[in-house]
Amino acid sequence: MKLFLKPVICLALCMSVCTGAGFAKEVDRQQALLGLNELRAQHGLAPLGWSDKLEKAARRHAKDMHRRGFFSHQGSNGSRVGDRVRKLGYRWCAVAENIAKGQPSLPTVMSSWRGSPGHRKNLLHGQVSEFALVRAEGNIWVMVLARPGC
């Protein structure tokens, strides 16, 4: 019986790992908020809040990249992050975007961005007050940070 269970367990584990990598998993908002705001606090910056409009813009861009097979800050229609956010009715005075591909988890993608000077600059942007982070199929990550108004 033990010999039979080992291959079944291995097969189940392999199927779980192999098929899970391609599917989008929801980002744990609380974990994202805590991690980003902890980093910002270490640098004397105000915490950010979550924005549903920014989440929608990030999700659309992530899905666009996945569907059309590209990876860029520019959308398939030529749009930039500011255009995508404005299209959803978000009037911004500061906006930034981080994208990543392939990182299997939230801690991994956040670590990558913290270690990259340009991405880190966005995480520590002093003029933003809100953000959202999404993960699409293929481990495509999009974070949008912004400040409304102005």
XYZ file of C-alpha atoms in Angstrom:
150
model
C 0.000 0.000 0.000
C 2.806 2.449 0.809
C 4.330 1.935 -2.627
C 1.027 2.849 -4.237
C 0.526 6.000 -2.147
C 3.930 7.515 -2.878
C 3.382 7.844 -6.650
C -0.140 9.166 -6.094
C 1.094 11.766 -3.595
C 3.942 12.755 -5.917
C 1.545 13.060 -8.846
C -0.902 15.163 -6.827
C 1.892 17.413 -5.578
C 3.331 17.834 -9.068
C -0.084 18.664 -10.526
C -0.684 21.202 -7.788
C 2.675 22.919 -8.292
C 2.678 22.722 -12.082
C -0.855 23.941 -12.658
C -0.871 26.544 -9.893
C 1.936 28.619 -11.386
C -0.135 29.687 -14.382
C -3.266 30.746 -12.554
C -3.825 34.125 -10.981
C -4.093 34.168 -7.231
C -5.574 37.074 -5.339
C -3.091 39.263 -3.525
C -3.497 39.325 0.240
C -4.330 43.029 0.639
C -3.562 43.061 4.348
C -0.143 41.497 3.819
C 0.605 43.924 0.967
C -0.472 46.919 3.062
C 1.574 45.811 6.062
C 4.703 45.053 4.059
C 4.702 48.248 2.031
C 3.752 50.486 4.939
C 6.428 48.935 7.158
C 9.047 49.812 4.537
C 7.672 53.342 4.245
C 7.637 53.798 8.052
C 11.322 52.830 8.177
C 11.957 55.835 5.933
C 9.700 58.258 7.796
C 6.959 58.184 5.158
C 3.208 58.147 5.676
C 1.354 54.856 5.192
C -0.609 54.239 2.010
C -4.239 53.226 1.762
C -5.760 50.745 -0.690
C -7.609 52.049 -3.761
C -10.197 50.013 -5.644
C -9.829 52.234 -8.734
C -6.072 51.711 -8.784
C -6.676 47.976 -8.357
C -8.972 47.971 -11.372
C -6.381 49.814 -13.487
C -3.627 47.434 -12.363
C -5.776 44.364 -13.054
C -6.689 45.529 -16.550
C -3.046 46.135 -17.415
C -1.901 42.794 -15.969
C -4.597 40.917 -17.892
C -3.740 42.822 -21.078
C -0.077 41.811 -20.777
C -1.006 38.183 -20.127
C -3.564 37.927 -22.944
C -1.390 39.617 -25.549
C 1.907 38.098 -24.437
C 3.944 41.207 -23.704
C 5.572 42.807 -20.672
C 5.793 46.589 -20.581
C 4.642 49.705 -18.783
C 3.008 50.675 -22.065
C -0.342 48.999 -22.713
C -1.195 47.225 -25.948
C -3.143 50.342 -26.969
C -0.182 52.651 -26.253
C -1.499 53.781 -22.865
C 0.670 54.683 -19.896
C -0.233 54.196 -16.243
C -1.555 57.760 -15.932
C -3.840 57.231 -18.930
C -5.197 53.962 -17.551
C -5.906 55.450 -14.126
C -7.497 58.604 -15.561
C -9.757 56.494 -17.807
C -11.307 55.029 -14.642
C -12.125 58.494 -13.303
C -9.155 58.770 -10.956
C -7.835 62.325 -11.078
C -4.223 62.111 -9.992
C -1.425 64.526 -9.290
C 1.211 61.802 -8.782
C 1.218 58.289 -10.235
C 3.757 55.478 -10.528
C 3.747 51.825 -11.531
C 5.828 48.754 -10.714
C 5.556 45.617 -12.824
C 7.196 42.232 -12.414
C 6.931 38.804 -13.964
C 7.705 35.359 -12.654
C 7.914 35.899 -8.913
C 5.882 33.130 -7.254
C 4.756 35.015 -4.138
C 4.049 38.411 -2.624
C 7.189 38.377 -0.430
C 9.312 37.495 -3.462
C 7.957 40.251 -5.684
C 8.222 42.830 -2.898
C 11.812 41.771 -2.244
C 12.605 42.156 -5.962
C 11.148 45.639 -6.032
C 12.929 46.677 -2.818
C 16.213 45.590 -4.397
C 15.693 47.521 -7.639
C 16.534 51.249 -7.446
C 13.723 52.411 -9.760
C 11.065 50.218 -8.199
C 12.224 51.087 -4.686
C 11.934 54.779 -5.560
C 8.264 54.187 -6.453
C 7.639 52.270 -3.199
C 9.132 55.188 -1.263
C 7.545 57.938 -3.369
C 6.704 60.712 -0.916
C 3.868 62.179 -2.977
C 1.622 59.093 -3.222
C -1.112 58.222 -0.735
C -2.816 55.146 -2.212
C -1.878 51.986 -4.015
C -3.117 48.643 -5.305
C -1.353 45.440 -6.267
C -2.610 42.607 -8.455
C -1.278 39.304 -9.703
C -2.423 37.907 -13.040
C -1.903 34.564 -14.706
C 1.724 33.788 -15.446
C 2.784 35.545 -12.240
C 2.450 38.978 -13.775
C 2.403 41.578 -10.995
C 1.257 45.184 -11.345
C 1.357 47.765 -8.555
C -0.066 51.241 -9.102
C 0.682 54.019 -6.596
C -0.935 57.448 -6.792
C -2.243 60.536 -5.037
C -5.675 61.807 -6.022
C -6.506 65.453 -6.444
C -4.439 68.449 -7.419
